[in-house]
CSV table of C-alpha atoms in Angstrom, one decimal:
chain,number,residue,atom,x,y,z
O,1,UNK,CA,51.1,-18.3,27.9
O,2,UNK,CA,48.1,-16.5,26.7
O,3,UNK,CA,48.1,-16.9,23.0
O,4,UNK,CA,46.4,-13.4,22.3
O,5,UNK,CA,42.6,-14.4,22.3
O,6,UNK,CA,41.4,-12.5,25.3
O,7,UNK,CA,43.0,-9.1,23.8
O,8,UNK,CA,41.6,-9.9,20.3
O,9,UNK,CA,38.3,-10.5,21.9
O,10,UNK,CA,38.6,-7.5,23.9
O,11,UNK,CA,39.4,-5.6,20.7
O,12,UNK,CA,36.7,-6.8,18.9
O,13,UNK,CA,34.0,-5.7,21.9
O,14,UNK,CA,35.7,-2.1,22.2
O,15,UNK,CA,35.4,-1.9,18.3
O,16,UNK,CA,31.7,-2.9,18.5
O,17,UNK,CA,31.1,-0.8,21.5
O,18,UNK,CA,32.5,2.1,19.4
O,19,UNK,CA,31.3,1.5,15.8
O,20,UNK,CA,27.5,0.4,16.8
O,21,UNK,CA,26.5,3.7,18.4
O,22,UNK,CA,28.6,5.6,15.5
O,23,UNK,CA,26.6,3.7,12.8
O,24,UNK,CA,23.2,4.3,14.7
O,25,UNK,CA,24.2,7.9,14.7
O,26,UNK,CA,24.9,8.1,11.0
O,27,UNK,CA,21.9,6.2,10.2
O,28,UNK,CA,19.6,8.1,12.1
O,29,UNK,CA,21.0,11.2,10.9
O,30,UNK,CA,19.5,10.5,7.5
O,31,UNK,CA,15.9,11.2,8.7
O,32,UNK,CA,17.3,15.2,8.8
O,33,UNK,CA,18.0,17.3,5.8
O,34,UNK,CA,20.2,19.7,7.0
O,35,UNK,CA,21.1,21.9,9.9
O,36,UNK,CA,19.5,24.8,11.0
O,37,UNK,CA,21.1,28.1,11.3
O,38,UNK,CA,21.7,28.1,15.0
O,39,UNK,CA,23.3,25.0,14.4
O,40,UNK,CA,25.6,26.3,12.3
O,41,UNK,CA,26.1,29.2,14.5
O,42,UNK,CA,27.1,26.2,17.3
O,43,UNK,CA,29.5,25.0,14.6
O,44,UNK,CA,31.2,28.1,13.8
O,45,UNK,CA,31.3,28.7,17.9
O,46,UNK,CA,32.9,25.5,18.6
O,47,UNK,CA,35.6,26.0,16.1
O,48,UNK,CA,36.4,29.6,17.0
O,49,UNK,CA,36.4,29.1,20.6
O,50,UNK,CA,38.6,26.0,20.3
O,51,UNK,CA,41.1,27.6,18.0
O,52,UNK,CA,41.0,30.7,20.5
O,53,UNK,CA,41.6,28.4,23.6
O,54,UNK,CA,44.2,26.4,21.9
O,55,UNK,CA,46.1,29.5,21.0
O,56,UNK,CA,46.0,31.3,24.2
O,57,UNK,CA,46.9,28.0,26.0
O,58,UNK,CA,49.9,27.5,24.2
O,59,UNK,CA,51.1,30.9,24.2
O,60,UNK,CA,50.6,31.3,28.0
O,61,UNK,CA,52.6,27.9,28.3
O,62,UNK,CA,55.7,28.6,26.6
O,63,UNK,CA,57.0,31.0,29.0
O,64,UNK,CA,56.0,28.6,31.9
O,65,UNK,CA,57.9,25.9,30.2
O,66,UNK,CA,60.6,27.6,29.1
O,67,UNK,CA,61.3,28.9,33.0
O,68,UNK,CA,60.8,25.5,34.4
O,69,UNK,CA,63.3,23.9,31.6
O,70,UNK,CA,66.1,26.4,32.5
O,71,UNK,CA,65.7,26.8,36.3
O,72,UNK,CA,66.2,24.7,39.2
O,73,UNK,CA,64.6,25.5,42.6
O,74,UNK,CA,63.4,23.3,45.6
O,75,UNK,CA,59.8,23.2,44.4
O,76,UNK,CA,60.6,22.7,41.2
O,77,UNK,CA,59.2,18.9,41.1
O,78,UNK,CA,55.9,19.8,42.9
O,79,UNK,CA,55.3,22.6,40.5
O,80,UNK,CA,55.2,20.1,37.7
O,81,UNK,CA,53.2,17.9,39.6
O,82,UNK,CA,50.7,20.7,39.9
O,83,UNK,CA,50.5,21.2,36.4
O,84,UNK,CA,49.1,17.5,35.9
O,85,UNK,CA,46.3,18.2,38.6
O,86,UNK,CA,43.7,20.2,36.2
O,87,UNK,CA,43.6,16.8,33.8
O,88,UNK,CA,42.3,14.7,37.0
O,89,UNK,CA,40.4,17.5,38.5
O,90,UNK,CA,36.5,17.4,37.9
O,91,UNK,CA,35.7,19.8,35.3
O,92,UNK,CA,32.8,21.1,36.9
O,93,UNK,CA,34.7,21.8,40.2
O,94,UNK,CA,37.1,23.8,38.3
O,95,UNK,CA,34.3,25.7,36.7
O,96,UNK,CA,32.6,26.2,40.2
O,97,UNK,CA,36.2,27.6,41.5
O,98,UNK,CA,36.5,29.8,38.5
O,99,UNK,CA,33.2,31.4,39.2
O,100,UNK,CA,34.1,31.8,42.8
O,101,UNK,CA,37.2,34.0,41.4
O,102,UNK,CA,35.5,35.5,38.2
O,103,UNK,CA,31.8,35.3,39.3
O,104,UNK,CA,29.4,38.0,40.1
O,105,UNK,CA,30.3,37.9,43.4
O,106,UNK,CA,33.8,36.9,43.2
O,107,UNK,CA,37.2,38.2,44.0
O,108,UNK,CA,37.8,40.1,40.9
O,109,UNK,CA,34.4,41.8,40.9
O,110,UNK,CA,34.9,42.6,44.5
O,111,UNK,CA,38.4,44.4,43.5
O,112,UNK,CA,36.5,45.9,40.9
O,113,UNK,CA,33.6,47.5,42.9
O,114,UNK,CA,36.4,48.9,45.4
O,115,UNK,CA,37.8,51.0,42.6
O,116,UNK,CA,34.4,52.0,41.3
O,117,UNK,CA,34.9,49.9,37.9
O,118,UNK,CA,31.7,48.0,36.5
O,119,UNK,CA,31.7,44.4,37.1
O,120,UNK,CA,32.5,41.4,34.6
O,121,UNK,CA,30.6,38.4,33.7
O,122,UNK,CA,32.3,35.0,33.3
O,123,UNK,CA,29.6,33.7,31.7
O,124,UNK,CA,29.5,33.6,27.7
O,125,UNK,CA,32.4,33.0,25.1
O,126,UNK,CA,34.9,34.7,27.2
O,127,UNK,CA,34.0,32.5,30.2
O,128,UNK,CA,34.3,29.6,28.1
O,129,UNK,CA,37.7,30.2,26.7
O,130,UNK,CA,39.1,31.2,30.1
O,131,UNK,CA,37.8,27.8,31.7
O,132,UNK,CA,39.7,26.0,28.5
O,133,UNK,CA,42.8,27.9,29.2
O,134,UNK,CA,42.7,26.8,32.8
O,135,UNK,CA,42.3,23.1,32.1
O,136,UNK,CA,44.7,23.2,28.7
O,137,UNK,CA,47.5,25.5,29.8
O,138,UNK,CA,48.8,23.1,32.4
O,139,UNK,CA,49.0,20.1,29.6
O,140,UNK,CA,50.3,22.7,27.1
O,141,UNK,CA,53.4,23.3,29.4
O,142,UNK,CA,54.0,19.7,30.2
O,143,UNK,CA,54.2,18.9,26.9
O,144,UNK,CA,56.1,21.6,25.5
O,145,UNK,CA,58.4,21.3,28.5
O,146,UNK,CA,59.0,17.6,27.2
O,147,UNK,CA,60.3,19.2,24.2
O,148,UNK,CA,62.4,21.7,25.8
O,149,UNK,CA,64.3,19.0,27.8
O,150,UNK,CA,64.9,16.8,24.8
O,151,UNK,CA,67.2,19.5,23.2
O,152,UNK,CA,70.5,17.8,23.5
O,153,UNK,CA,72.7,19.0,26.3
O,154,UNK,CA,75.8,19.1,23.6
O,155,UNK,CA,73.7,21.9,21.7
O,156,UNK,CA,73.5,24.0,24.9
O,157,UNK,CA,77.0,23.3,25.7
O,158,UNK,CA,78.2,24.4,22.7
O,159,UNK,CA,76.0,27.1,22.3
O,160,UNK,CA,77.3,28.7,25.7
O,161,UNK,CA,81.0,28.0,24.4
O,162,UNK,CA,80.2,29.9,21.3
O,163,UNK,CA,78.9,33.1,23.5
O,164,UNK,CA,75.2,32.7,22.6
O,165,UNK,CA,72.7,35.0,24.5
O,166,UNK,CA,69.4,34.0,25.7
O,167,UNK,CA,68.0,35.6,22.2
O,168,UNK,CA,70.8,33.6,20.2
O,169,UNK,CA,69.7,30.5,21.8
O,170,UNK,CA,66.1,30.8,21.5
O,171,UNK,CA,66.4,31.6,17.6
O,172,UNK,CA,69.1,28.8,17.1
O,173,UNK,CA,67.8,26.0,19.3
O,174,UNK,CA,64.5,26.7,21.2
O,175,UNK,CA,62.8,28.2,18.0
O,176,UNK,CA,63.2,25.0,15.7
O,177,UNK,CA,62.1,22.7,18.7
O,178,UNK,CA,58.8,24.8,19.3
O,179,UNK,CA,58.2,25.0,15.3
O,180,UNK,CA,58.5,21.0,15.7
O,181,UNK,CA,56.0,20.4,18.5
O,182,UNK,CA,53.6,23.4,18.5
O,183,UNK,CA,51.5,22.6,15.7
O,184,UNK,CA,50.8,19.1,17.1
O,185,UNK,CA,50.1,20.7,20.9
O,186,UNK,CA,47.9,23.2,19.4
O,187,UNK,CA,45.8,20.5,17.7
O,188,UNK,CA,45.4,17.9,20.6
O,189,UNK,CA,44.3,21.1,22.9
O,190,UNK,CA,41.8,22.0,20.0
O,191,UNK,CA,40.6,18.6,19.6
O,192,UNK,CA,40.1,18.5,23.5
O,193,UNK,CA,38.2,22.3,23.3
O,194,UNK,CA,35.8,20.8,20.7
O,195,UNK,CA,34.7,17.9,22.7
O,196,UNK,CA,34.1,20.1,25.9
O,197,UNK,CA,30.7,19.8,27.4
O,198,UNK,CA,30.6,20.8,30.8
O,199,UNK,CA,32.5,23.6,30.5
O,200,UNK,CA,29.8,25.1,27.8
O,201,UNK,CA,27.1,23.6,29.9
O,202,UNK,CA,27.9,25.6,32.8
O,203,UNK,CA,29.7,29.0,31.7
O,204,UNK,CA,28.0,29.2,27.9
O,205,UNK,CA,24.7,28.2,26.7
O,206,UNK,CA,23.3,31.7,25.2
O,207,UNK,CA,22.9,31.9,21.4
O,208,UNK,CA,26.4,33.2,21.1
O,209,UNK,CA,28.1,30.9,23.2
O,210,UNK,CA,26.5,27.3,22.1
O,211,UNK,CA,29.1,24.3,20.9
O,212,UNK,CA,28.1,21.5,19.1
O,213,UNK,CA,28.3,19.3,22.0
O,214,UNK,CA,25.7,21.4,24.0
O,215,UNK,CA,23.6,21.8,21.1
O,216,UNK,CA,23.5,17.9,20.9
O,217,UNK,CA,22.3,17.6,24.6
O,218,UNK,CA,19.6,20.4,24.1
O,219,UNK,CA,18.4,18.5,21.0
O,220,UNK,CA,18.3,15.3,22.9
O,221,UNK,CA,17.5,16.2,26.3
O,222,UNK,CA,14.8,19.1,25.7
O,223,UNK,CA,13.7,18.6,22.0
O,224,UNK,CA,13.8,14.9,21.7
O,225,UNK,CA,15.1,15.6,18.4
O,226,UNK,CA,17.1,12.3,17.4
O,227,UNK,CA,17.5,13.0,14.0
O,228,UNK,CA,19.0,16.6,14.8
O,229,UNK,CA,20.8,15.3,17.5
O,230,UNK,CA,22.4,12.3,15.4
O,231,UNK,CA,23.5,14.9,12.7
O,232,UNK,CA,25.0,17.1,14.8
O,233,UNK,CA,27.0,14.3,16.5
O,234,UNK,CA,28.0,13.0,13.1
O,235,UNK,CA,29.3,16.8,12.6
O,236,UNK,CA,31.2,16.4,15.9
O,237,UNK,CA,32.7,13.3,14.9
O,238,UNK,CA,33.7,14.5,11.8
O,239,UNK,CA,35.5,17.4,13.4
O,240,UNK,CA,37.1,15.6,15.9
O,241,UNK,CA,38.1,13.0,13.3
O,242,UNK,CA,39.6,15.7,11.2
O,243,UNK,CA,41.7,17.4,14.3
O,244,UNK,CA,43.0,14.0,15.5
O,245,UNK,CA,44.5,13.3,12.1
O,246,UNK,CA,46.0,16.5,11.9
O,247,UNK,CA,47.5,16.4,15.1
O,248,UNK,CA,49.5,13.5,13.9
O,249,UNK,CA,50.4,14.8,10.7
O,250,UNK,CA,51.2,18.6,11.3
O,251,UNK,CA,54.6,18.4,13.6
O,252,UNK,CA,57.5,19.3,11.5
O,253,UNK,CA,61.1,18.0,12.2
O,254,UNK,CA,63.3,20.0,14.2
O,255,UNK,CA,66.6,18.5,12.9
O,256,UNK,CA,68.2,18.0,16.5
O,257,UNK,CA,70.6,14.9,16.4
O,258,UNK,CA,70.7,12.8,19.7
O,259,UNK,CA,72.3,13.8,22.8
O,260,UNK,CA,73.3,12.1,25.7
O,261,UNK,CA,70.7,13.3,27.9
O,262,UNK,CA,72.9,15.2,30.2
O,263,UNK,CA,71.5,17.9,32.6
O,264,UNK,CA,73.3,21.1,31.8
O,265,UNK,CA,73.1,24.5,33.3
O,266,UNK,CA,71.8,27.5,31.2
O,267,UNK,CA,74.4,29.9,31.2
O,268,UNK,CA,72.3,31.9,28.8
O,269,UNK,CA,69.8,32.7,31.4
O,270,UNK,CA,72.0,33.7,34.3
O,271,UNK,CA,70.7,37.2,34.3
O,272,UNK,CA,68.6,38.9,37.2
O,273,UNK,CA,66.0,40.1,34.5
O,274,UNK,CA,65.8,36.6,33.1
O,275,UNK,CA,65.6,34.9,36.5
O,276,UNK,CA,62.8,37.5,37.6
O,277,UNK,CA,60.8,36.9,34.0
O,278,UNK,CA,61.0,33.0,34.8
O,279,UNK,CA,59.9,33.4,38.5
O,280,UNK,CA,57.0,35.7,37.4
O,281,UNK,CA,55.9,33.1,35.1
O,282,UNK,CA,55.8,30.4,37.1
O,283,UNK,CA,54.4,32.2,40.1
O,284,UNK,CA,51.6,33.4,37.9
O,285,UNK,CA,50.7,30.0,36.6
O,286,UNK,CA,50.8,28.6,40.3
O,287,UNK,CA,48.2,31.2,41.4
O,288,UNK,CA,46.2,30.9,38.1
O,289,UNK,CA,45.7,27.4,39.1
O,290,UNK,CA,45.7,27.4,42.9
O,291,UNK,CA,43.4,30.3,43.6
O,292,UNK,CA,40.1,28.9,42.2
O,293,UNK,CA,40.6,25.7,44.1
O,294,UNK,CA,41.7,27.0,47.1
O,295,UNK,CA,38.6,29.5,47.2
O,296,UNK,CA,36.1,26.8,46.7
O,297,UNK,CA,37.5,23.8,48.9
O,298,UNK,CA,38.3,26.0,51.9
O,299,UNK,CA,34.7,27.4,51.9
O,300,UNK,CA,33.0,23.8,50.9
O,301,UNK,CA,34.6,22.5,54.2
O,302,UNK,CA,32.2,24.7,56.2
O,303,UNK,CA,29.1,23.5,54.5
O,304,UNK,CA,29.7,19.8,54.6
O,305,UNK,CA,26.8,19.5,57.0
O,306,UNK,CA,24.2,21.2,54.8
O,307,UNK,CA,24.4,18.3,52.2
O,308,UNK,CA,21.3,16.8,51.6
O,309,UNK,CA,21.3,12.6,51.6
O,310,UNK,CA,20.3,12.7,47.9
O,311,UNK,CA,24.0,14.4,47.3
O,312,UNK,CA,25.7,11.6,49.3
O,313,UNK,CA,23.7,9.2,47.5
O,314,UNK,CA,24.9,10.8,44.2
O,315,UNK,CA,28.2,10.4,45.7
O,316,UNK,CA,27.6,6.8,46.2
O,317,UNK,CA,27.0,6.3,42.5
O,318,UNK,CA,30.0,8.2,41.2
O,319,UNK,CA,32.1,5.7,43.4
O,320,UNK,CA,30.5,2.9,41.6
O,321,UNK,CA,30.9,4.0,38.4
O,322,UNK,CA,34.3,5.0,39.1
O,323,UNK,CA,35.4,1.3,40.5
O,324,UNK,CA,33.5,-0.5,38.0
O,325,UNK,CA,35.0,1.6,35.2
O,326,UNK,CA,38.5,1.3,36.7
O,327,UNK,CA,38.2,-2.4,36.8
O,328,UNK,CA,36.6,-2.9,33.6
O,329,UNK,CA,39.2,-0.7,31.9
O,330,UNK,CA,42.6,-1.9,33.3
O,331,UNK,CA,41.2,-5.7,32.6
O,332,UNK,CA,40.9,-4.6,29.0
O,333,UNK,CA,43.8,-2.8,28.7
O,334,UNK,CA,45.9,-5.3,30.2
O,335,UNK,CA,44.4,-8.1,27.6
O,336,UNK,CA,44.8,-5.8,24.6
O,337,UNK,CA,48.1,-4.8,25.7
O,338,UNK,CA,49.6,-8.1,25.6
O,339,UNK,CA,48.0,-8.8,22.2
O,340,UNK,CA,49.6,-5.7,20.9
O,341,UNK,CA,53.0,-6.9,22.2
O,342,UNK,CA,53.3,-10.4,21.3
O,343,UNK,CA,50.7,-10.9,18.4
O,344,UNK,CA,52.5,-10.3,14.5
O,345,UNK,CA,49.2,-7.9,13.9
O,346,UNK,CA,49.2,-6.5,17.2
O,347,UNK,CA,49.0,-2.9,15.7
O,348,UNK,CA,45.4,-3.8,14.6
O,349,UNK,CA,44.5,-4.1,18.6
O,350,UNK,CA,46.5,-0.9,19.6
O,351,UNK,CA,44.4,1.3,16.7
O,352,UNK,CA,41.2,-0.1,17.8
O,353,UNK,CA,42.2,0.9,21.5
O,354,UNK,CA,42.9,4.4,20.9
O,355,UNK,CA,40.1,5.2,18.3
O,356,UNK,CA,37.8,6.6,21.0
O,357,UNK,CA,40.4,9.2,21.6
O,358,UNK,CA,38.4,11.2,18.6
O,359,UNK,CA,35.0,10.2,19.8
O,360,UNK,CA,32.4,12.6,21.6
O,361,UNK,CA,30.8,11.1,24.6
O,362,UNK,CA,27.5,12.5,23.9
O,363,UNK,CA,27.9,11.1,20.4
O,364,UNK,CA,28.4,7.9,21.8
O,365,UNK,CA,25.7,8.3,24.5
O,366,UNK,CA,23.1,9.4,21.5
O,367,UNK,CA,24.1,6.4,19.5
O,368,UNK,CA,23.6,4.1,22.5
O,369,UNK,CA,20.3,5.5,23.3
O,370,UNK,CA,19.3,5.0,19.6
O,371,UNK,CA,20.2,1.5,19.9
O,372,UNK,CA,18.4,0.9,23.5
O,373,UNK,CA,15.2,2.6,22.7
O,374,UNK,CA,13.6,-0.2,20.7
O,375,UNK,CA,14.5,-2.6,23.2
O,376,UNK,CA,14.6,-1.2,26.6
O,377,UNK,CA,13.8,2.3,28.1
O,378,UNK,CA,17.5,3.8,28.1
O,379,UNK,CA,16.8,5.8,31.4
O,380,UNK,CA,16.9,2.6,33.3
O,381,UNK,CA,20.4,2.0,32.1
O,382,UNK,CA,22.0,5.6,32.9
O,383,UNK,CA,24.5,4.2,35.1
O,384,UNK,CA,25.4,1.1,33.0
O,385,UNK,CA,26.0,3.4,30.0
O,386,UNK,CA,28.0,5.8,31.7
O,387,UNK,CA,30.5,3.1,32.8
O,388,UNK,CA,30.6,1.8,29.2
O,389,UNK,CA,31.3,5.4,27.5
O,390,UNK,CA,34.0,6.0,30.5
O,391,UNK,CA,35.8,2.7,29.8
O,392,UNK,CA,36.0,3.6,26.0
O,393,UNK,CA,37.3,7.0,26.8
O,394,UNK,CA,40.1,6.0,29.2
O,395,UNK,CA,41.2,3.0,27.3
O,396,UNK,CA,43.6,5.0,25.1
O,397,UNK,CA,45.3,6.4,28.4
O,398,UNK,CA,45.3,2.9,29.9
O,399,UNK,CA,46.9,1.6,26.6
O,400,UNK,CA,49.5,4.4,26.7
O,401,UNK,CA,50.6,3.4,30.0
O,402,UNK,CA,50.5,-0.2,29.7
O,403,UNK,CA,52.0,-1.2,26.0
O,404,UNK,CA,55.7,-0.2,26.8
O,405,UNK,CA,55.4,-1.6,30.6
O,406,UNK,CA,54.1,-5.0,28.7
O,407,UNK,CA,57.1,-5.0,25.9
O,408,UNK,CA,59.4,-4.5,28.6
O,409,UNK,CA,57.8,-7.6,30.6
O,410,UNK,CA,57.8,-9.6,27.5
O,411,UNK,CA,61.4,-9.0,26.3
O,412,UNK,CA,62.8,-9.9,29.8
O,413,UNK,CA,60.6,-12.9,31.0
O,414,UNK,CA,59.2,-14.4,27.7
O,415,UNK,CA,61.9,-17.1,27.1
O,416,UNK,CA,62.3,-17.7,30.9
O,417,UNK,CA,58.5,-18.2,31.2
O,418,UNK,CA,58.2,-20.5,28.5
O,419,UNK,CA,61.1,-22.7,29.7
O,420,UNK,CA,59.3,-23.1,33.1
O,421,UNK,CA,56.2,-23.9,31.1
O,422,UNK,CA,54.0,-21.1,33.0
O,423,UNK,CA,51.1,-20.3,30.9
O,424,UNK,CA,47.7,-18.8,31.2
O,425,UNK,CA,46.5,-17.8,34.7
O,426,UNK,CA,49.9,-19.1,36.5
O,427,UNK,CA,51.9,-16.8,34.3
O,428,UNK,CA,49.5,-14.2,34.9
O,429,UNK,CA,49.7,-14.5,38.6
O,430,UNK,CA,53.4,-15.0,39.3
O,431,UNK,CA,55.2,-13.2,36.4
O,432,UNK,CA,52.9,-10.6,34.9
O,433,UNK,CA,50.5,-8.9,37.6
O,434,UNK,CA,53.5,-8.0,39.8
O,435,UNK,CA,55.7,-6.5,37.2
O,436,UNK,CA,52.6,-4.7,35.7
O,437,UNK,CA,51.2,-3.7,39.0
O,438,UNK,CA,52.7,0.0,39.1
O,439,UNK,CA,51.3,0.9,35.5
O,440,UNK,CA,48.0,-0.7,36.0
O,441,UNK,CA,47.6,0.9,39.5
O,442,UNK,CA,48.3,4.4,37.5
O,443,UNK,CA,45.8,3.4,34.5
O,444,UNK,CA,42.9,2.1,37.1
O,445,UNK,CA,43.7,5.3,39.1
O,446,UNK,CA,43.4,7.7,36.4
O,447,UNK,CA,40.2,5.8,34.6
O,448,UNK,CA,38.5,6.2,38.2
O,449,UNK,CA,39.2,9.9,38.9
O,450,UNK,CA,37.8,10.5,35.4
O,451,UNK,CA,34.9,8.8,35.7
O,452,UNK,CA,34.1,10.0,39.4
O,453,UNK,CA,34.2,13.7,37.9
O,454,UNK,CA,32.6,13.1,34.6
O,455,UNK,CA,29.6,15.2,33.4
O,456,UNK,CA,28.5,13.9,30.0
O,457,UNK,CA,26.5,10.9,29.3
O,458,UNK,CA,25.2,10.9,32.9
O,459,UNK,CA,23.4,14.4,31.8
O,460,UNK,CA,21.5,12.8,28.7
O,461,UNK,CA,20.2,9.8,30.6
O,462,UNK,CA,19.7,9.9,34.1
O,463,UNK,CA,16.6,10.5,36.3
O,464,UNK,CA,16.8,12.7,39.1
O,465,UNK,CA,17.0,9.8,41.3
O,466,UNK,CA,20.0,8.6,39.3
O,467,UNK,CA,22.2,11.6,39.0
O,468,UNK,CA,26.1,11.1,39.8
O,469,UNK,CA,27.9,13.6,42.1
O,470,UNK,CA,28.9,15.9,39.1
O,471,UNK,CA,25.1,16.2,37.6
O,472,UNK,CA,24.2,16.8,41.5
O,473,UNK,CA,26.8,19.6,41.9
O,474,UNK,CA,25.7,21.2,38.6
O,475,UNK,CA,22.0,21.1,39.8
O,476,UNK,CA,23.1,22.8,42.7
O,477,UNK,CA,24.8,25.6,41.0
O,478,UNK,CA,21.8,26.0,38.6
O,479,UNK,CA,19.5,26.5,41.7
O,480,UNK,CA,22.0,29.1,43.3
O,481,UNK,CA,22.8,26.7,45.9
O,482,UNK,CA,26.2,27.8,46.0
O,483,UNK,CA,27.5,27.1,49.6
O,484,UNK,CA,26.0,23.3,49.0
O,485,UNK,CA,27.6,23.3,45.5
O,486,UNK,CA,30.8,24.3,47.2
O,487,UNK,CA,30.7,21.5,49.8
O,488,UNK,CA,29.7,18.9,47.1
O,489,UNK,CA,32.8,20.3,44.9
O,490,UNK,CA,35.1,19.4,48.0
O,491,UNK,CA,33.6,16.0,48.1
O,492,UNK,CA,33.9,15.3,44.6
O,493,UNK,CA,37.6,16.4,44.8
O,494,UNK,CA,38.2,14.1,47.6
O,495,UNK,CA,36.8,11.4,45.7
O,496,UNK,CA,38.5,11.9,42.6
O,497,UNK,CA,42.0,12.5,44.0
O,498,UNK,CA,41.5,9.9,46.6
O,499,UNK,CA,40.4,7.0,44.2
O,500,UNK,CA,43.7,8.2,41.8
O,501,UNK,CA,45.9,8.0,44.9
O,502,UNK,CA,44.8,4.8,46.2
O,503,UNK,CA,45.3,3.1,43.1
O,504,UNK,CA,48.4,4.4,42.2
O,505,UNK,CA,50.0,4.3,45.7
O,506,UNK,CA,48.4,0.5,45.6
O,507,UNK,CA,50.1,-0.4,42.3
O,508,UNK,CA,53.2,0.8,43.5
O,509,UNK,CA,53.3,-1.2,46.9
O,510,UNK,CA,52.2,-4.3,44.8
O,511,UNK,CA,55.4,-3.9,42.4
O,512,UNK,CA,58.3,-5.9,43.2
O,513,UNK,CA,60.9,-3.9,44.8
């Protein structure tokens, strides 16, 4: 079998790709004496909007997760699947959908105008927070739902036998569970919101709605102040690192014992009022997620013919970025997962692979620009740099998918493979890949979807003839060519979700029956 060297080499390459740009940022930041008042304002807004967005996302998710945990209905699986869609959905497309609902000529303002009420604006701090809740409320719901489903069925059965009401069940069983997981859920979403770029770029940007990520972009792209961009990048990295560490340490134990994982009917929630309450929470969540997407995609279908050749060329570049990023990420993750599973110090490899979860794409992009500038014009390498950053950002998710499957594979097949003398590529082809096809397909599909919809580093590097589809879509929105923007959004959604579906389906079909 492979002795772990490919995984170790992959871990060293990943560590270098992370540490060298971050070191370059830290070194370049020494040329700056301090943060300007507007930079402190960006830091304050970043922390404030991240805290408010995380709090609102968690508060909105609790009733939805509770309703899904205690109700069984025919479309329940589809609703839970829908809650995972915003994670794959390109950010800029969702922003366009929210503009279609809450924008100047959107549904909400049209309804307000009909009753004589002044229109509202989606741009500014409230728009950034609304978009963050749109993306992160489903994630919070999925995480909290796992906590609800982890409550041992025996506890619920005992509560029913003791005559607990819904309020008693919540106070005695559900509240301790929430106390255990909500700090971690809050901080994970807080971390995501601190590194959000496309939302702030499209909906924020004013003096009172500039995040650190957006300030890095402006310092780099418009002022070409590398020292200020590097210092802001160091601040962003510090904020993200602290949030990542806290998210691992602040969860409190709930005190539950082990259960038998039985599905138990919820006798405490059989009343009509509670059924209406749960139904309203589920319907409201579905409408909040579906209406913006339906409005954009339905209208975009009528304007596909208006798309120019440059937009289709941008779509092709996004396809290339997605395919290459998916291939590289999956290859790295497979090698590192094997080493993490079989090597005595494999935990080091796993830690290295997850480090990038705390890194900002723009910080990495700024560091790579600083490193490349003395050697070559970084603009020429916009696409390769975009691919590299997407590989680093997707690697933690791929490892979380592949490492558990690799451990099962090793436990089940290691001795037999060794006794048959299967090593190297023969073992990889006959034993590993068929049994890892399903998780590898999922990891590749997720990476491809995220890379296709990414609007991050490409915004720093790209010249007009190098734009990917998300950047082209943003440029159409900035030019108020909204019909073409909605058509481009439809193409981007088809591209992202189509790639995810193709890779995931391919992995399922390649797996042994």
